[in-house]
Amino acid sequence: MSRTRIRDLPGAAEQEVVLKGWLYNRRSSKKMHFLQLRDGSGIVQCIVTRDDVGEDDFAQIGQIPYESAIELKGTAHADDRAPGGVEVHTSAVAVISAAEDYPIAKQDHGPDFLLRHRHLWLRSRKQVALMHIRDEVIRAIRDSMHELGFTCIDAPIFTPNSCEGTSTLFEVDYFDDEKAFLTQSGQLYMEAAAMALGDVYCLGPTFRAEKSKTRRHLTEFWMFEPEMAFADLDDVMDLAEQMLTRIVSRVLEHRQDDLEVLERDIEKLRNVTAPFPRISYSEAVDRMNAQGHSFEWGGDLGAPDESIISSWFDSPVMVHGYPEEVKAFYMKRDPDDPRIACGVDVLAPEGYGEIIGGGQREDDLDVLLARIQQHQLSEEDFRWYLDLRRYGSAPHGGFGLGVERTVCWIAGIEHVRECIPFPRMLYRIYP
Ligand code: 4AD
Ligand code: MG
């Protein structure tokens, strides 16, 4: 008899089934055990009665340690009161591998303990729900990009130069005396690819040697980076808005159960509809000052400032036109005001802060060269990048969406560390 996945049990009502999974929990009375079996696709309650399995087996089943791998035979019954609408009346249980004393108990553990046991913590209900949501977000991105005619172009991980400033680079020994850096962003390569294929994107790991211990920072995180040829800042904002609404509606459509496990307030996600408010940096600064939150024009927005700005709206807000000094060397300057960069940050609602950063790129060879010199970057390393402005330079732009920050917000989680399977953070690289 072939094995049934727990998620498929509703379609197997009143049939005999074989399940394989792990013992998640058990409640017992004199004559009955209520086993919670999990197999990754779901959790189901399995009822074992002394009358059905006999005295000896009943006693033995009562002793199976939690997280043991087991095979269970029984009959699926539709029951409205059961979680998931099905329960299994058990005829036999075989232990495939008995677990040792499981270190993660049902009561609360501190974050340090859980992070050191991440390889086991992943099995818990909430973490499984989060991984489902992460998977859905990534699939929504890939499917949407395909529908919109973008080509996936994978960016390299080893790079000879920096993209987002030299202070957060991870340096690695390459061959002989050469040094390489782990990529901070695939953007520069996407710019080259956009000149070859038009509309492109990458989705992969990126690295930042950031000595920040905040709930938003990882040293290794995944970024989705679309790039479009013949596009300006407005086109970039249109795409950001479209992608975020597509992602959120996909999760609402397919991952309602997981959002429920996480006790996410779904109404808040229903507010994520286009158009998103667009506000310039200067307008945001004026409005903050008018509210008594003093902020000097010219500085970068910190997390508390972002929280104030996002509190004005129910949906994500796009803040555009930052002072050029706070933005990267490649940003195009506003033709009407050279103090301003044609960049945009998208701030998530509910205080989650920046989830997207992007904008229009400088497409003028001389201006770009001057900025590379001004930022004391090596002209030699950027020769290939400058070539893009030599051979058919075209206005272009794109953005980077942080996958974990986006999952964190959609799932309503406190810290990005739970939104990636195996988080890498300052001083934490185990397991
Ligand atoms: O704003 P950032 O630094 O932009 C870039 O890297 C551009 N080159 C992207 C582009 O235009 N193609 O990073 C983009 C996003 C941020 O908005 C944030 O969501 C995420 O990446 N991010 C981080 N997520 C987790 N941990 C960190 N340390 C992050 N740094 C950035
Ligand atoms: Mg940014």
Tab-separated table of C-alpha atoms and ligand atoms in Angstrom:
chain	number	residue	atom	x	y	z
A	1	MET	CA	0.000	0.000	0.000
A	2	SER	CA	1.458	3.336	-0.974
A	3	ARG	CA	2.029	6.114	1.493
A	4	THR	CA	-0.379	9.052	1.743
A	5	ARG	CA	0.829	12.586	2.500
A	6	ILE	CA	-1.033	14.225	5.371
A	7	ARG	CA	-2.094	17.139	3.160
A	8	ASP	CA	-3.884	14.656	0.873
A	9	LEU	CA	-5.925	13.018	3.665
A	10	PRO	CA	-9.125	15.014	3.014
A	11	GLY	CA	-9.320	13.274	-0.365
A	12	ALA	CA	-8.856	9.857	1.264
A	13	ALA	CA	-11.792	9.997	3.699
A	14	GLU	CA	-13.083	6.563	4.780
A	15	GLN	CA	-10.109	4.860	3.125
A	16	GLU	CA	-7.273	2.862	4.595
A	17	VAL	CA	-4.027	4.827	4.609
A	18	VAL	CA	-0.371	4.396	5.462
A	19	LEU	CA	1.336	7.510	6.862
A	20	LYS	CA	5.031	8.071	7.476
A	21	GLY	CA	6.211	10.885	9.684
A	22	TRP	CA	7.393	11.934	13.114
A	23	LEU	CA	5.596	11.851	16.449
A	24	TYR	CA	4.966	15.521	17.219
A	25	ASN	CA	2.844	15.252	20.357
A	26	ARG	CA	0.705	12.822	22.357
A	27	ARG	CA	-2.121	13.041	24.873
A	28	SER	CA	-3.244	9.861	26.573
A	29	SER	CA	-6.066	8.550	28.691
A	30	LYS	CA	-6.549	5.020	30.031
A	31	LYS	CA	-8.041	3.700	26.832
A	32	MET	CA	-6.908	6.143	24.160
A	33	HIS	CA	-3.850	7.874	22.766
A	34	PHE	CA	-4.191	10.987	20.655
A	35	LEU	CA	-1.052	11.147	18.530
A	36	GLN	CA	-0.097	14.217	16.547
A	37	LEU	CA	1.789	13.003	13.522
A	38	ARG	CA	3.677	15.431	11.266
A	39	ASP	CA	5.200	14.597	7.889
A	40	GLY	CA	6.182	18.032	6.583
A	41	SER	CA	3.052	18.358	4.489
A	42	GLY	CA	0.839	18.750	7.558
A	43	ILE	CA	-0.084	17.529	11.027
A	44	VAL	CA	-2.883	15.080	11.733
A	45	GLN	CA	-4.430	13.677	14.856
A	46	CYS	CA	-4.331	9.863	14.998
A	47	ILE	CA	-6.510	8.084	17.518
A	48	VAL	CA	-5.278	4.821	19.028
A	49	THR	CA	-7.633	2.802	21.212
A	50	ARG	CA	-6.666	-0.073	23.483
A	51	ASP	CA	-9.467	-2.152	22.017
A	52	ASP	CA	-8.202	-1.710	18.451
A	53	VAL	CA	-4.489	-2.405	18.944
A	54	GLY	CA	-4.475	-4.625	22.042
A	55	GLU	CA	-2.955	-4.204	25.494
A	56	ASP	CA	0.749	-4.627	24.584
A	57	ASP	CA	0.853	-2.377	21.539
A	58	PHE	CA	-1.215	0.216	23.350
A	59	ALA	CA	1.339	0.374	26.165
A	60	GLN	CA	4.230	0.485	23.699
A	61	ILE	CA	2.706	3.325	21.643
A	62	GLY	CA	2.345	5.274	24.878
A	63	GLN	CA	6.144	5.113	25.296
A	64	ILE	CA	7.335	6.172	21.816
A	65	PRO	CA	9.601	9.207	22.314
A	66	TYR	CA	8.715	12.466	20.637
A	67	GLU	CA	10.241	13.039	17.174
A	68	SER	CA	10.667	9.307	16.556
A	69	ALA	CA	10.144	8.400	12.896
A	70	ILE	CA	7.114	6.142	12.582
A	71	GLU	CA	4.863	4.379	10.116
A	72	LEU	CA	1.191	4.408	10.971
A	73	LYS	CA	-1.680	2.450	9.401
A	74	GLY	CA	-5.298	3.393	9.851
A	75	THR	CA	-8.491	4.745	8.350
A	76	ALA	CA	-9.032	8.397	7.550
A	77	HIS	CA	-12.284	9.867	8.881
A	78	ALA	CA	-13.750	13.229	8.021
A	79	ASP	CA	-14.457	15.081	11.253
A	80	ASP	CA	-15.334	18.762	11.377
A	81	ARG	CA	-13.954	19.107	14.891
A	82	ALA	CA	-10.511	17.775	13.938
A	83	PRO	CA	-7.851	20.269	12.826
A	84	GLY	CA	-7.685	20.022	9.042
A	85	GLY	CA	-11.081	18.298	9.006
A	86	VAL	CA	-9.674	14.740	9.167
A	87	GLU	CA	-8.482	12.322	11.801
A	88	VAL	CA	-7.045	8.841	11.502
A	89	HIS	CA	-8.288	5.808	13.435
A	90	THR	CA	-5.135	3.826	13.939
A	91	SER	CA	-4.762	0.083	13.429
A	92	ALA	CA	-0.969	-0.256	13.743
A	93	VAL	CA	2.131	1.790	14.530
A	94	ALA	CA	5.698	0.737	13.688
A	95	VAL	CA	8.728	2.642	14.892
A	96	ILE	CA	11.216	3.293	12.081
A	97	SER	CA	13.728	5.037	14.326
A	98	ALA	CA	13.227	5.841	17.999
A	99	ALA	CA	14.404	9.340	18.911
A	100	GLU	CA	16.661	10.168	21.829
A	101	ASP	CA	15.351	12.689	24.343
A	102	TYR	CA	14.338	15.601	22.133
A	103	PRO	CA	15.988	18.845	23.224
A	104	ILE	CA	13.225	21.190	22.084
A	105	ALA	CA	10.350	21.018	24.505
A	106	LYS	CA	6.892	22.392	23.934
A	107	GLN	CA	7.471	25.269	26.370
A	108	ASP	CA	9.306	28.432	25.387
A	109	HIS	CA	13.040	28.448	24.814
A	110	GLY	CA	15.138	31.575	24.437
A	111	PRO	CA	16.230	32.695	20.954
A	112	ASP	CA	19.858	31.718	21.539
A	113	PHE	CA	18.916	28.125	22.373
A	114	LEU	CA	16.602	27.893	19.380
A	115	LEU	CA	19.173	29.338	16.983
A	116	ARG	CA	21.782	26.834	18.168
A	117	HIS	CA	19.209	24.126	17.460
A	118	ARG	CA	18.052	25.598	14.175
A	119	HIS	CA	18.469	22.194	12.478
A	120	LEU	CA	15.747	20.854	14.801
A	121	TRP	CA	13.819	24.089	15.375
A	122	LEU	CA	12.921	24.011	11.653
A	123	ARG	CA	10.565	21.113	12.447
A	124	SER	CA	8.253	23.205	14.590
A	125	ARG	CA	4.867	24.210	13.292
A	126	LYS	CA	5.555	27.921	13.058
A	127	GLN	CA	8.888	27.458	11.292
A	128	VAL	CA	7.326	25.085	8.763
A	129	ALA	CA	4.622	27.693	8.067
A	130	LEU	CA	7.303	30.354	7.575
A	131	MET	CA	9.242	28.183	5.121
A	132	HIS	CA	6.026	27.615	3.152
A	133	ILE	CA	5.499	31.368	2.954
A	134	ARG	CA	9.100	31.962	1.914
A	135	ASP	CA	8.700	29.358	-0.832
A	136	GLU	CA	5.467	30.998	-1.999
A	137	VAL	CA	7.113	34.444	-2.121
A	138	ILE	CA	9.951	33.097	-4.253
A	139	ARG	CA	7.589	31.265	-6.573
A	140	ALA	CA	5.393	34.356	-6.915
A	141	ILE	CA	8.488	36.316	-7.933
A	142	ARG	CA	9.666	33.771	-10.492
A	143	ASP	CA	6.201	33.194	-11.978
A	144	SER	CA	5.487	36.929	-12.222
A	145	MET	CA	8.836	37.653	-13.849
A	146	HIS	CA	8.152	34.938	-16.385
A	147	GLU	CA	4.659	36.313	-17.086
A	148	LEU	CA	6.066	39.819	-17.519
A	149	GLY	CA	8.655	38.627	-20.023
A	150	PHE	CA	11.797	38.990	-17.875
A	151	THR	CA	14.704	36.574	-18.326
A	152	CYS	CA	16.391	35.068	-15.261
A	153	ILE	CA	20.127	35.797	-15.348
A	154	ASP	CA	22.112	34.459	-12.399
A	155	ALA	CA	24.710	36.876	-11.062
A	156	PRO	CA	28.144	35.694	-9.867
A	157	ILE	CA	28.883	35.319	-6.148
A	158	PHE	CA	32.639	36.007	-6.387
A	159	THR	CA	33.167	39.579	-7.557
A	160	PRO	CA	36.224	41.758	-8.121
A	161	ASN	CA	34.545	44.981	-6.974
A	162	SER	CA	32.010	46.421	-4.557
A	163	CYS	CA	28.490	47.544	-5.427
A	164	GLU	CA	27.122	48.938	-2.182
A	165	GLY	CA	30.156	50.606	-0.595
A	166	THR	CA	33.430	49.085	0.517
A	167	SER	CA	32.696	48.976	4.250
A	168	THR	CA	30.524	45.844	4.153
A	169	LEU	CA	32.572	43.576	1.898
A	170	PHE	CA	33.513	40.001	2.774
A	171	GLU	CA	36.938	39.414	1.336
A	172	VAL	CA	38.080	35.942	0.300
A	173	ASP	CA	41.417	34.632	-0.931
A	174	TYR	CA	41.163	33.826	-4.587
A	175	PHE	CA	44.170	32.304	-6.401
A	176	ASP	CA	47.779	33.392	-6.008
A	177	ASP	CA	47.660	36.872	-4.554
A	178	GLU	CA	44.284	37.788	-5.862
A	179	LYS	CA	41.425	38.868	-3.623
A	180	ALA	CA	37.761	38.457	-4.388
A	181	PHE	CA	34.646	39.649	-2.589
A	182	LEU	CA	31.351	37.930	-1.933
A	183	THR	CA	28.692	39.814	-3.871
A	184	GLN	CA	26.694	42.538	-2.105
A	185	SER	CA	24.234	42.774	-4.999
A	186	GLY	CA	23.890	41.393	-8.517
A	187	GLN	CA	22.864	44.802	-9.844
A	188	LEU	CA	25.933	45.739	-11.860
A	189	TYR	CA	25.766	42.406	-13.700
A	190	MET	CA	22.033	42.853	-14.260
A	191	GLU	CA	22.825	46.200	-15.915
A	192	ALA	CA	25.081	44.396	-18.367
A	193	ALA	CA	22.434	41.716	-18.891
A	194	ALA	CA	19.686	44.331	-19.456
A	195	MET	CA	21.740	45.761	-22.321
A	196	ALA	CA	21.841	42.245	-23.782
A	197	LEU	CA	18.334	40.942	-23.045
A	198	GLY	CA	16.197	43.977	-22.168
A	199	ASP	CA	14.238	42.946	-19.066
A	200	VAL	CA	16.151	40.653	-16.702
A	201	TYR	CA	16.327	39.616	-13.056
A	202	CYS	CA	18.387	37.630	-10.614
A	203	LEU	CA	17.400	35.992	-7.349
A	204	GLY	CA	20.166	34.697	-5.177
A	205	PRO	CA	22.257	35.042	-2.048
A	206	THR	CA	24.015	38.320	-1.300
A	207	PHE	CA	26.434	39.153	1.493
A	208	ARG	CA	27.065	42.129	3.749
A	209	ALA	CA	29.722	42.254	6.450
A	210	GLU	CA	27.420	44.423	8.498
A	211	LYS	CA	28.230	44.751	12.159
A	212	SER	CA	24.581	45.432	12.879
A	213	LYS	CA	22.688	43.447	15.460
A	214	THR	CA	19.213	44.580	14.518
A	215	ARG	CA	16.109	42.557	13.773
A	216	ARG	CA	16.490	43.447	10.075
A	217	HIS	CA	20.092	42.476	9.376
A	218	LEU	CA	21.585	39.248	8.156
A	219	THR	CA	25.117	38.856	6.798
A	220	GLU	CA	23.822	36.466	4.115
A	221	PHE	CA	20.413	37.191	2.640
A	222	TRP	CA	18.553	36.605	-0.617
A	223	MET	CA	17.801	39.406	-2.995
A	224	PHE	CA	15.503	39.621	-5.994
A	225	GLU	CA	16.861	42.167	-8.487
A	226	PRO	CA	15.003	43.072	-11.680
A	227	GLU	CA	16.624	45.455	-14.161
A	228	MET	CA	15.011	47.085	-17.211
A	229	ALA	CA	16.546	48.784	-20.237
A	230	PHE	CA	14.872	52.007	-21.440
A	231	ALA	CA	13.311	52.651	-18.041
A	232	ASP	CA	13.227	55.595	-15.658
A	233	LEU	CA	12.464	55.998	-11.964
A	234	ASP	CA	8.698	55.908	-12.565
A	235	ASP	CA	8.989	52.606	-14.399
A	236	VAL	CA	11.009	51.216	-11.484
A	237	MET	CA	8.341	52.314	-8.999
A	238	ASP	CA	5.584	50.838	-11.176
A	239	LEU	CA	7.351	47.479	-11.240
A	240	ALA	CA	8.037	47.514	-7.481
A	241	GLU	CA	4.355	48.189	-6.822
A	242	GLN	CA	3.238	45.505	-9.215
A	243	MET	CA	5.598	42.870	-7.820
A	244	LEU	CA	4.673	43.538	-4.192
A	245	THR	CA	0.937	43.362	-4.875
A	246	ARG	CA	1.412	40.129	-6.843
A	247	ILE	CA	3.512	38.581	-4.060
A	248	VAL	CA	1.086	39.492	-1.288
A	249	SER	CA	-1.994	38.331	-3.170
A	250	ARG	CA	-0.322	34.993	-4.012
A	251	VAL	CA	0.478	34.392	-0.348
A	252	LEU	CA	-3.074	35.350	0.657
A	253	GLU	CA	-4.468	33.004	-1.959
A	254	HIS	CA	-2.261	29.957	-1.354
A	255	ARG	CA	-0.953	30.240	2.204
A	256	GLN	CA	-3.961	31.157	4.299
A	257	ASP	CA	-3.396	28.134	6.587
A	258	ASP	CA	0.211	29.091	7.225
A	259	LEU	CA	-0.743	32.710	7.937
A	260	GLU	CA	-3.243	31.352	10.461
A	261	VAL	CA	-0.591	29.230	12.184
A	262	LEU	CA	1.464	32.416	12.497
A	263	GLU	CA	-1.604	34.326	13.764
A	264	ARG	CA	-1.062	36.974	11.113
A	265	ASP	CA	-3.653	39.757	10.938
A	266	ILE	CA	-4.774	39.103	7.359
A	267	GLU	CA	-6.784	42.312	7.071
A	268	LYS	CA	-3.526	44.261	7.186
A	269	LEU	CA	-2.303	42.340	4.139
A	270	ARG	CA	-5.543	42.998	2.272
A	271	ASN	CA	-4.649	46.718	2.386
A	272	VAL	CA	-1.723	46.044	0.076
A	273	THR	CA	-3.333	47.212	-3.150
A	274	ALA	CA	-2.043	49.476	-5.916
A	275	PRO	CA	-1.475	52.355	-6.171
A	276	PHE	CA	0.979	52.747	-3.292
A	277	PRO	CA	1.577	56.259	-2.002
A	278	ARG	CA	4.651	57.920	-3.532
A	279	ILE	CA	6.279	60.629	-1.478
A	280	SER	CA	9.529	62.477	-2.067
A	281	TYR	CA	12.258	62.451	0.557
A	282	SER	CA	11.868	66.238	0.882
A	283	GLU	CA	8.107	65.982	1.458
A	284	ALA	CA	8.690	63.255	4.052
A	285	VAL	CA	11.247	65.417	5.870
A	286	ASP	CA	8.874	68.411	5.903
A	287	ARG	CA	6.041	66.312	7.215
A	288	MET	CA	8.198	64.793	9.971
A	289	ASN	CA	9.356	68.221	11.069
A	290	ALA	CA	5.784	69.534	11.025
A	291	GLN	CA	4.855	66.707	13.400
A	292	GLY	CA	7.589	67.684	15.818
A	293	HIS	CA	9.978	64.867	14.841
A	294	SER	CA	12.964	67.015	13.943
A	295	PHE	CA	15.000	65.736	11.017
A	296	GLU	CA	17.619	67.640	9.055
A	297	TRP	CA	17.423	67.489	5.243
A	298	GLY	CA	20.420	65.580	3.882
A	299	GLY	CA	20.685	62.670	6.314
A	300	ASP	CA	19.773	59.068	5.604
A	301	LEU	CA	16.524	57.789	7.072
A	302	GLY	CA	17.059	55.573	10.104
A	303	ALA	CA	14.717	52.844	11.324
A	304	PRO	CA	12.754	55.218	13.641
A	305	ASP	CA	12.262	57.732	10.787
A	306	GLU	CA	11.096	54.960	8.469
A	307	SER	CA	8.582	53.823	11.096
A	308	ILE	CA	7.131	57.319	11.330
A	309	ILE	CA	6.792	57.642	7.553
A	310	SER	CA	5.204	54.222	7.138
A	311	SER	CA	2.762	54.934	9.987
A	312	TRP	CA	1.071	57.539	7.756
A	313	PHE	CA	-0.132	54.794	5.397
A	314	ASP	CA	-1.752	51.324	5.427
A	315	SER	CA	0.079	50.038	2.354
A	316	PRO	CA	3.784	50.097	1.512
A	317	VAL	CA	5.038	53.613	0.762
A	318	MET	CA	7.614	54.575	-1.881
A	319	VAL	CA	10.030	57.279	-0.797
A	320	HIS	CA	11.921	58.690	-3.773
A	321	GLY	CA	14.467	61.400	-4.496
A	322	TYR	CA	17.025	60.992	-1.704
A	323	PRO	CA	19.982	63.335	-1.285
A	324	GLU	CA	22.673	61.964	-3.572
A	325	GLU	CA	25.290	61.813	-0.772
A	326	VAL	CA	23.432	59.078	1.085
A	327	LYS	CA	23.044	56.896	-2.006
A	328	ALA	CA	25.413	54.665	-3.979
A	329	PHE	CA	27.770	55.901	-6.730
A	330	TYR	CA	25.697	54.447	-9.579
A	331	MET	CA	22.488	56.410	-8.907
A	332	LYS	CA	21.420	58.845	-11.588
A	333	ARG	CA	21.113	62.432	-10.443
A	334	ASP	CA	17.878	64.294	-10.956
A	335	PRO	CA	18.383	66.425	-14.112
A	336	ASP	CA	16.399	69.247	-12.449
A	337	ASP	CA	18.222	69.168	-9.113
A	338	PRO	CA	21.743	67.720	-8.878
A	339	ARG	CA	21.482	67.358	-5.077
A	340	ILE	CA	18.900	64.627	-5.610
A	341	ALA	CA	19.402	61.007	-6.683
A	342	CYS	CA	16.743	59.226	-8.752
A	343	GLY	CA	16.436	56.447	-6.181
A	344	VAL	CA	13.511	54.896	-4.347
A	345	ASP	CA	13.136	52.934	-1.144
A	346	VAL	CA	9.933	51.037	-0.470
A	347	LEU	CA	8.993	50.964	3.206
A	348	ALA	CA	6.708	48.190	4.407
A	349	PRO	CA	3.802	49.054	6.682
A	350	GLU	CA	3.602	48.238	10.403
A	351	GLY	CA	7.132	49.456	11.091
A	352	TYR	CA	8.922	46.786	9.040
A	353	GLY	CA	11.048	49.409	7.305
A	354	GLU	CA	12.865	49.234	3.978
A	355	ILE	CA	12.185	46.111	1.939
A	356	ILE	CA	13.166	47.458	-1.492
A	357	GLY	CA	15.927	49.812	-2.613
A	358	GLY	CA	16.518	50.817	-6.223
A	359	GLY	CA	16.236	53.509	-8.845
A	360	GLN	CA	17.489	54.770	-12.156
A	361	ARG	CA	21.201	54.264	-12.947
A	362	GLU	CA	23.670	56.876	-14.139
A	363	ASP	CA	23.986	56.334	-17.887
A	364	ASP	CA	26.434	59.119	-18.755
A	365	LEU	CA	30.037	57.931	-19.085
A	366	ASP	CA	31.718	61.108	-17.824
A	367	VAL	CA	29.397	61.607	-14.857
A	368	LEU	CA	29.780	57.973	-13.836
A	369	LEU	CA	33.557	58.104	-14.161
A	370	ALA	CA	33.668	61.198	-11.944
A	371	ARG	CA	31.535	59.473	-9.316
A	372	ILE	CA	33.740	56.374	-9.322
A	373	GLN	CA	36.724	58.641	-8.683
A	374	GLN	CA	34.848	60.619	-6.056
A	375	HIS	CA	33.953	57.396	-4.221
A	376	GLN	CA	37.604	56.314	-4.476
A	377	LEU	CA	36.700	53.133	-6.327
A	378	SER	CA	39.171	51.491	-8.700
A	379	GLU	CA	38.619	52.562	-12.280
A	380	GLU	CA	40.360	49.437	-13.436
A	381	ASP	CA	37.893	47.155	-11.628
A	382	PHE	CA	34.959	49.053	-13.083
A	383	ARG	CA	36.241	49.165	-16.660
A	384	TRP	CA	33.714	46.597	-17.808
A	385	TYR	CA	30.897	48.507	-16.102
A	386	LEU	CA	31.951	51.747	-17.785
A	387	ASP	CA	31.941	49.934	-21.142
A	388	LEU	CA	28.154	49.681	-20.800
A	389	ARG	CA	28.097	53.502	-21.116
A	390	ARG	CA	30.423	53.388	-24.114
A	391	TYR	CA	28.485	51.007	-26.290
A	392	GLY	CA	24.867	52.096	-26.693
A	393	SER	CA	24.237	53.513	-23.236
A	394	ALA	CA	20.505	53.657	-22.511
A	395	PRO	CA	18.444	54.917	-19.583
A	396	HIS	CA	17.810	51.933	-17.300
A	397	GLY	CA	16.898	51.045	-13.770
A	398	GLY	CA	15.766	48.390	-11.340
A	399	PHE	CA	15.621	47.494	-7.703
A	400	GLY	CA	16.605	44.973	-5.059
A	401	LEU	CA	13.962	43.330	-2.882
A	402	GLY	CA	15.188	41.675	0.308
A	403	VAL	CA	13.470	38.269	0.408
A	404	GLU	CA	13.781	37.778	4.180
A	405	ARG	CA	12.588	41.280	5.042
A	406	THR	CA	9.618	40.806	2.721
A	407	VAL	CA	8.779	37.400	4.246
A	408	CYS	CA	9.212	38.875	7.735
A	409	TRP	CA	6.661	41.587	7.037
A	410	ILE	CA	4.143	39.384	5.201
A	411	ALA	CA	4.330	36.711	7.904
A	412	GLY	CA	4.267	39.297	10.709
A	413	ILE	CA	7.448	37.970	12.356
A	414	GLU	CA	9.575	39.956	14.782
A	415	HIS	CA	13.043	39.132	13.394
A	416	VAL	CA	14.431	38.303	9.921
A	417	ARG	CA	16.515	35.466	11.394
A	418	GLU	CA	13.448	33.180	11.319
A	419	CYS	CA	12.739	33.980	7.669
A	420	ILE	CA	15.744	32.155	6.185
A	421	PRO	CA	16.344	28.428	6.752
A	422	PHE	CA	19.819	28.777	8.254
A	423	PRO	CA	20.512	32.391	9.281
A	424	ARG	CA	23.990	33.893	9.178
A	425	MET	CA	24.421	36.866	11.456
A	426	LEU	CA	27.092	38.773	13.293
A	427	TYR	CA	28.996	36.136	15.335
A	428	ARG	CA	26.568	33.374	14.405
A	429	ILE	CA	27.350	30.831	11.721
A	430	TYR	CA	26.345	27.538	13.456
A	431	PRO	CA	24.667	25.224	12.487
B	1	4AD	O1	19.102	48.899	-0.562
B	1	4AD	P1	20.103	47.855	-0.974
B	1	4AD	O2	21.434	47.926	-0.356
B	1	4AD	O3	20.168	47.972	-2.564
B	1	4AD	C1	21.036	47.296	-3.383
B	1	4AD	O4	21.829	46.456	-3.030
B	1	4AD	C2	20.835	47.599	-4.833
B	1	4AD	N1	22.095	47.325	-5.527
B	1	4AD	C3	19.698	46.758	-5.360
B	1	4AD	C4	19.355	47.035	-6.792
B	1	4AD	O5	18.976	48.148	-7.126
B	1	4AD	N2	19.444	46.044	-7.658
B	1	4AD	O6	19.481	46.416	-0.701
B	1	4AD	C5	18.256	46.036	-1.278
B	1	4AD	C6	17.375	45.343	-0.254
B	1	4AD	C7	17.008	46.206	0.942
B	1	4AD	O7	15.910	47.044	0.663
B	1	4AD	C8	16.663	45.151	1.981
B	1	4AD	O8	15.366	44.645	1.776
B	1	4AD	C9	17.655	44.050	1.652
B	1	4AD	O9	18.068	44.239	0.327
B	1	4AD	N3	18.816	44.101	2.555
B	1	4AD	C10	19.011	43.280	3.601
B	1	4AD	N4	18.272	42.271	4.107
B	1	4AD	C11	18.755	41.599	5.180
B	1	4AD	N5	19.935	41.877	5.775
B	1	4AD	C12	20.713	42.883	5.312
B	1	4AD	N6	21.880	43.122	5.892
B	1	4AD	C13	20.261	43.640	4.170
B	1	4AD	N7	20.765	44.657	3.455
B	1	4AD	C14	19.878	44.927	2.477
B	2	MG	MG	18.895	50.422	0.782
